[in-house]
Coordinates of C-alpha atoms and ligand atoms in Angstrom, one line a residue:
D1 CA -19.4 -15.3 4.0
D2 CA -17.8 -14.4 1.0
T3 CA -16.6 -10.5 1.1
L4 CA -16.1 -10.7 3.9
D5 CA -13.1 -13.6 3.6
T6 CA -12.4 -11.6 -0.1
I7 CA -12.3 -7.6 2.5
T8 CA -9.8 -9.8 4.9
R9 CA -7.2 -12.5 2.5
D10 CA -4.0 -10.8 3.1
V11 CA -4.7 -8.8 5.5
L12 CA -2.9 -8.5 8.6
E13 CA -6.1 -7.4 11.2
V14 CA -9.0 -5.8 11.4
I15 CA -9.9 -2.6 14.0
T16 CA -12.8 -4.3 14.1
P17 CA -13.8 -7.1 12.9
D18 CA -17.5 -6.4 14.3
E19 CA -17.2 -2.4 13.5
L20 CA -16.5 -3.9 9.7
L21 CA -19.9 -5.0 9.4
E22 CA -21.5 -2.8 11.0
V23 CA -20.1 -0.3 8.2
M24 CA -20.9 -3.0 6.1
K25 CA -24.7 -2.0 6.3
K26 CA -25.2 1.1 5.7
D27 CA -26.0 2.6 1.4
E28 CA -22.5 3.4 0.4
P29 CA -19.6 2.2 3.3
V30 CA -16.3 4.8 2.2
V31 CA -12.8 3.3 1.8
Y32 CA -10.2 5.8 1.2
T33 CA -5.8 5.3 1.3
G34 CA -3.6 8.6 1.1
Y35 CA -0.6 7.9 -1.2
E36 CA 2.2 10.7 -0.7
P37 CA 2.8 10.8 -4.6
S38 CA 6.8 9.5 -5.5
G39 CA 7.8 9.1 -8.8
K40 CA 7.5 6.2 -9.1
V41 CA 4.0 3.4 -8.2
H42 CA 5.5 -0.3 -7.7
L43 CA 4.3 -3.3 -6.0
G44 CA 4.7 -1.8 -2.2
H45 CA 1.6 0.2 -3.7
A46 CA -0.1 -1.9 -5.5
I47 CA -1.5 -4.5 -2.4
T48 CA -3.9 -1.7 -1.5
I49 CA -4.8 -0.9 -5.2
R50 CA -6.1 -4.4 -4.9
K51 CA -7.4 -3.7 -1.5
L52 CA -9.0 -1.0 -2.5
R53 CA -10.7 -2.9 -5.9
E54 CA -11.9 -5.4 -3.5
L55 CA -13.7 -3.5 -1.4
Q56 CA -14.5 -1.2 -4.2
D57 CA -16.4 -4.7 -5.8
A58 CA -17.9 -5.3 -2.4
G59 CA -19.9 -2.0 -2.5
F60 CA -17.5 0.7 -0.8
R61 CA -17.2 4.3 -2.4
V62 CA -13.4 4.9 -2.4
K63 CA -11.5 8.0 -2.0
I64 CA -7.9 8.3 -2.8
L65 CA -6.1 11.3 -1.0
L66 CA -3.0 12.4 -2.6
A67 CA -1.5 13.3 -0.1
D68 CA 0.8 16.7 -1.4
Y69 CA 0.8 18.5 1.9
H70 CA 1.9 14.8 3.5
A71 CA 4.8 14.3 0.9
Y72 CA 6.5 18.1 1.1
L73 CA 6.3 18.1 4.5
N74 CA 8.1 15.0 4.7
G75 CA 10.7 16.2 2.8
K76 CA 9.8 15.3 -1.7
G77 CA 10.1 18.0 -3.2
S78 CA 8.4 21.3 -4.2
M79 CA 3.9 21.4 -3.9
E80 CA 4.8 21.6 -8.1
R81 CA 7.1 18.7 -8.2
I82 CA 4.4 16.7 -6.9
R83 CA 1.9 17.9 -7.5
E84 CA 3.1 16.6 -11.3
M85 CA 3.6 13.2 -9.7
A86 CA 0.4 13.5 -7.9
D87 CA -1.0 13.4 -12.0
Y88 CA 1.4 10.9 -13.4
N89 CA 0.0 8.7 -9.4
R90 CA -3.0 8.8 -10.2
K91 CA -3.1 7.3 -14.4
C92 CA -0.9 5.0 -11.8
F93 CA -3.7 3.5 -9.9
L94 CA -6.2 3.9 -13.0
A95 CA -3.7 1.1 -14.7
L96 CA -4.8 -1.3 -11.8
G97 CA -8.2 -1.4 -12.6
L98 CA -9.9 0.9 -10.1
S99 CA -13.2 1.9 -11.3
P100 CA -12.8 4.5 -12.5
D101 CA -16.7 6.1 -12.2
R102 CA -16.3 4.6 -8.5
T103 CA -12.5 6.4 -7.6
E104 CA -12.7 9.9 -5.8
F105 CA -9.1 11.7 -6.1
V106 CA -8.5 14.5 -3.4
L107 CA -5.7 16.1 -3.5
G108 CA -4.8 17.0 0.4
S109 CA -4.1 21.1 -1.1
S110 CA -7.5 21.2 -2.1
F111 CA -8.6 21.4 1.6
Q112 CA -6.3 21.2 3.6
T113 CA -5.7 24.9 4.8
Q114 CA -9.6 25.7 4.8
P115 CA -10.0 28.1 8.2
E116 CA -11.6 24.9 9.4
Y117 CA -9.5 22.1 9.0
T118 CA -7.2 23.7 10.3
D119 CA -8.8 24.2 13.4
L120 CA -8.6 20.6 14.1
V121 CA -5.0 20.3 13.6
Y122 CA -4.7 22.2 16.1
R123 CA -7.3 20.7 18.5
M124 CA -5.7 17.5 17.9
A125 CA -2.2 19.0 19.1
L126 CA -3.4 19.7 21.5
I127 CA -4.8 17.1 22.9
T128 CA -1.0 14.6 21.4
T129 CA 1.7 14.6 23.1
L130 CA 4.9 15.3 20.9
L131 CA 6.4 11.2 22.0
R132 CA 3.1 9.4 20.4
A133 CA 3.3 11.8 17.3
R134 CA 7.1 11.2 16.7
R135 CA 6.4 6.7 16.8
S136 CA 3.4 7.3 14.6
M137 CA 6.3 7.6 12.0
A138 CA 8.6 5.3 12.8
Q139 CA 8.5 3.8 9.2
I140 CA 6.7 6.9 7.6
T141 CA 8.9 9.8 8.1
R142 CA 12.4 10.2 6.0
E143 CA 15.9 9.1 7.6
S144 CA 17.4 12.5 8.7
E145 CA 19.9 13.4 11.0
D146 CA 17.5 16.8 12.5
H147 CA 14.4 16.3 12.9
K148 CA 12.2 18.6 11.6
V149 CA 8.5 19.4 13.3
A150 CA 6.5 18.8 9.8
E151 CA 7.5 15.0 11.2
V152 CA 5.1 15.5 14.2
I153 CA 2.1 18.1 12.4
Y154 CA 2.0 15.1 9.4
P155 CA 0.5 12.3 11.4
L156 CA -2.0 15.5 13.0
M157 CA -3.0 16.3 9.4
Q158 CA -3.6 12.5 9.3
V159 CA -5.9 11.9 11.4
I160 CA -8.9 15.1 10.6
D161 CA -8.4 13.3 7.6
M162 CA -10.2 11.1 8.1
V163 CA -13.1 13.4 9.3
Y164 CA -12.5 15.4 6.2
L165 CA -13.3 12.7 4.1
D166 CA -15.7 11.8 5.8
V167 CA -14.3 8.6 5.8
D168 CA -16.1 4.6 7.4
V169 CA -12.9 2.7 6.8
A170 CA -8.8 3.3 5.9
L171 CA -6.7 1.2 4.7
G172 CA -3.4 1.4 4.8
G173 CA 0.4 -0.4 5.7
M174 CA 0.8 -2.3 8.7
E175 CA 3.9 1.3 8.7
Q176 CA 0.4 3.4 9.2
R177 CA -0.4 1.9 12.0
K178 CA 0.9 4.3 14.8
I179 CA -1.5 7.3 13.5
H180 CA -4.4 5.1 12.2
M181 CA -4.7 4.4 17.1
L182 CA -4.1 7.8 17.1
A183 CA -6.5 8.8 14.9
R184 CA -9.2 5.7 17.0
E185 CA -7.6 7.4 20.5
N186 CA -7.9 11.0 19.8
L187 CA -11.1 11.7 17.1
P188 CA -13.6 10.3 19.6
R189 CA -11.2 13.0 22.3
L190 CA -13.2 16.1 19.5
G191 CA -16.3 15.0 19.2
F192 CA -16.0 12.4 16.2
D193 CA -16.6 9.7 14.9
A194 CA -13.4 7.0 14.6
P195 CA -12.7 4.6 11.8
V196 CA -12.6 1.2 11.5
C197 CA -8.9 0.7 9.9
I198 CA -8.3 -2.3 7.4
H199 CA -4.2 -3.4 7.3
T200 CA -2.0 -4.7 5.1
P201 CA 1.6 -6.3 4.9
L202 CA 4.2 -4.6 4.1
L203 CA 6.6 -5.5 1.0
H204 CA 10.2 -5.7 1.7
G205 CA 11.8 -3.7 -1.0
T206 CA 14.0 -6.2 -3.8
D207 CA 17.8 -5.4 -1.0
G208 CA 15.5 -6.8 1.5
S209 CA 15.4 -4.5 3.3
E210 CA 12.3 -3.5 5.6
K211 CA 9.6 -1.3 3.1
M212 CA 9.5 -1.3 -0.3
S213 CA 10.3 2.9 -1.1
S214 CA 9.7 4.9 -4.5
S215 CA 13.4 6.8 -2.5
K216 CA 15.4 3.7 -1.8
G217 CA 15.6 2.7 -5.5
N218 CA 14.3 -1.3 -4.1
F219 CA 11.4 -1.2 -6.0
I220 CA 9.5 -2.9 -9.2
A221 CA 7.8 -0.8 -10.3
V222 CA 4.4 -1.8 -11.1
D223 CA 4.9 0.2 -15.4
D224 CA 8.5 -1.1 -15.9
S225 CA 8.9 -2.1 -18.8
P226 CA 9.7 -6.9 -19.2
A227 CA 13.7 -5.5 -19.0
E228 CA 13.6 -3.9 -16.2
I229 CA 11.3 -6.5 -14.7
R230 CA 13.8 -9.7 -15.3
E231 CA 16.9 -7.5 -14.0
K232 CA 15.1 -6.5 -10.8
V233 CA 13.2 -9.9 -10.2
K234 CA 17.0 -11.0 -11.0
G235 CA 19.1 -8.5 -8.8
S236 CA 16.1 -9.4 -6.2
Y237 CA 17.4 -10.7 -1.9
C238 CA 16.5 -14.0 -2.5
P239 CA 17.9 -16.7 0.2
M240 CA 17.6 -19.8 -0.4
G241 CA 14.9 -22.2 1.4
E242 CA 14.1 -18.5 3.2
L243 CA 10.3 -17.7 2.9
E244 CA 10.4 -14.6 6.0
G245 CA 11.3 -11.1 4.7
N246 CA 12.0 -12.9 0.6
P247 CA 10.6 -10.0 -1.1
I248 CA 10.3 -13.2 -3.8
I249 CA 8.7 -15.7 -1.9
E250 CA 5.6 -12.1 -0.9
I251 CA 5.2 -11.4 -4.8
V252 CA 4.0 -15.0 -5.4
K253 CA 1.6 -15.0 -2.5
Y254 CA 0.8 -11.7 -2.7
F255 CA 0.5 -11.2 -6.5
I256 CA 1.0 -14.3 -8.7
M257 CA -0.6 -16.7 -6.4
P258 CA -4.0 -14.8 -6.6
E259 CA -4.6 -13.9 -9.7
Y260 CA -2.9 -17.8 -10.6
G261 CA -3.7 -20.0 -9.0
R262 CA -1.0 -22.2 -9.5
M263 CA 2.0 -21.4 -11.1
T264 CA 4.9 -23.6 -13.7
I265 CA 7.9 -23.0 -13.4
R266 CA 10.6 -24.0 -15.7
R267 CA 13.7 -26.5 -14.6
P268 CA 16.0 -28.6 -17.0
E269 CA 15.3 -32.2 -16.5
K270 CA 18.8 -32.9 -15.1
F271 CA 17.5 -30.2 -11.7
G272 CA 14.5 -32.1 -11.5
G273 CA 12.4 -30.7 -14.4
D274 CA 9.2 -28.4 -15.0
L275 CA 7.5 -27.9 -11.9
E276 CA 3.0 -26.9 -11.6
L277 CA 2.6 -26.2 -7.9
D278 CA -0.4 -24.2 -6.1
L279 CA 0.4 -21.6 -3.4
D280 CA 1.1 -23.8 -0.4
E281 CA 2.8 -26.7 -2.5
L282 CA 5.5 -24.0 -3.7
L283 CA 5.5 -22.8 -0.1
N284 CA 6.4 -26.2 1.1
I285 CA 9.1 -27.0 -1.8
Y286 CA 11.1 -23.5 -1.3
S287 CA 11.2 -23.9 2.7
S288 CA 13.0 -27.4 2.2
G289 CA 15.4 -25.8 -0.2
D290 CA 14.3 -28.4 -2.7
L291 CA 13.2 -25.2 -5.0
H292 CA 16.4 -23.7 -5.7
P293 CA 16.5 -20.1 -6.1
L294 CA 17.5 -19.3 -9.3
D295 CA 14.2 -21.2 -11.3
L296 CA 12.0 -19.1 -9.1
K297 CA 13.2 -16.0 -10.1
N298 CA 12.7 -16.9 -13.4
A299 CA 9.2 -17.6 -13.4
V300 CA 7.9 -15.2 -11.5
S301 CA 9.7 -12.7 -14.1
D302 CA 7.8 -14.1 -16.4
Y303 CA 5.0 -14.2 -14.7
L304 CA 4.9 -10.3 -13.1
T305 CA 5.9 -9.0 -16.6
D306 CA 2.8 -11.3 -17.5
M307 CA 0.6 -9.6 -14.7
L308 CA 1.7 -6.4 -15.4
R309 CA 1.3 -5.8 -18.9
P310 CA -2.7 -4.6 -19.1
V311 CA -0.7 -1.3 -17.0
R312 CA 2.1 -1.0 -18.9
D313 CA -0.6 -0.9 -21.8
Y314 CA -2.7 1.8 -20.1
M315 CA 0.1 3.9 -19.6
E316 CA 0.7 3.4 -23.2
G317 CA -2.2 4.8 -23.6
V318 CA -2.5 1.0 -26.4
Ligands
IYR414 N1 1.1 8.0 5.7 C1 0.6 7.3 4.0 C2 0.5 9.2 3.7 C3 -0.8 9.6 3.8 C4 -2.8 8.7 4.0 C5 -3.1 9.3 4.6 I1 -4.7 7.3 5.2 C6 -3.4 11.0 4.5 O1 -4.6 10.7 5.6 C7 -2.4 11.2 5.0 C8 -1.1 11.3 4.2 C9 3.0 7.4 3.8 O2 2.8 7.0 3.9 O3 2.5 7.2 2.6

């Protein structure tokens, strides 16, 4: 039905759809996503937050794990500094439109040193191969020459988080899939139900690299100023005629079109004049090479600036 269509729109996979339907029969099913606190909340985060909002509207209770220990294990700095970022991230997430009454924020360190939690992590450690644990971190771990043991503790903890937060559905970007698969395989071996997993697409960085990420400085933050948005969009990787791996096209597809339905693209008369397009039309004309990246970028920065205004206002306390 309609609700299921909304939930699965722009989702790469649901594991499994049947289990999701089953879970949705519950009174108040729980969905969670965890985020390593970071200096900036960007459009990559916004993809999962939008999905959480849709699940919230569909009757799910939303839990957001502010994964401070995970950030710490991933070499993101001192616990003090990470907790400051967690406060700021929480504010950004609410600014993105989650209901403050129906969203529960949980700080990882508030439960991740409890004896029962630790005991479960050790039990996971005993049944998970090193190879598997390392592989599950492929697109998550910070790049480094000398890999640390922390890197394999991280996914074990993420799996046990699901037990502790008592979640029915784990939502994350596609880079979380291997950790989620580990949970689905090993939690039943420890006597727990495995959660349903929903995976959203990864947003490419503005530089065209695989993943938008705070540590790489290739992001557009949800609270960037109009001038910053313009500057970043203008400098973004956006090859003429190419849809794949093009962050500007992804912004159109995942943010602007779902919000506005159509886009008006202003062009001087001598370059073909204004265009008014829905998503399919825009993808078609762009892939045929008849829409110049510069004209598209100008429109994208206007729409994005408008779309993110409520976030900027919220952050400034207007
Ligand atoms: N691995 C996530 C952070 C994270 C997510 C969940 I869901 C957890 O239970 C713990 C950590 C990331 O890459 O940001």
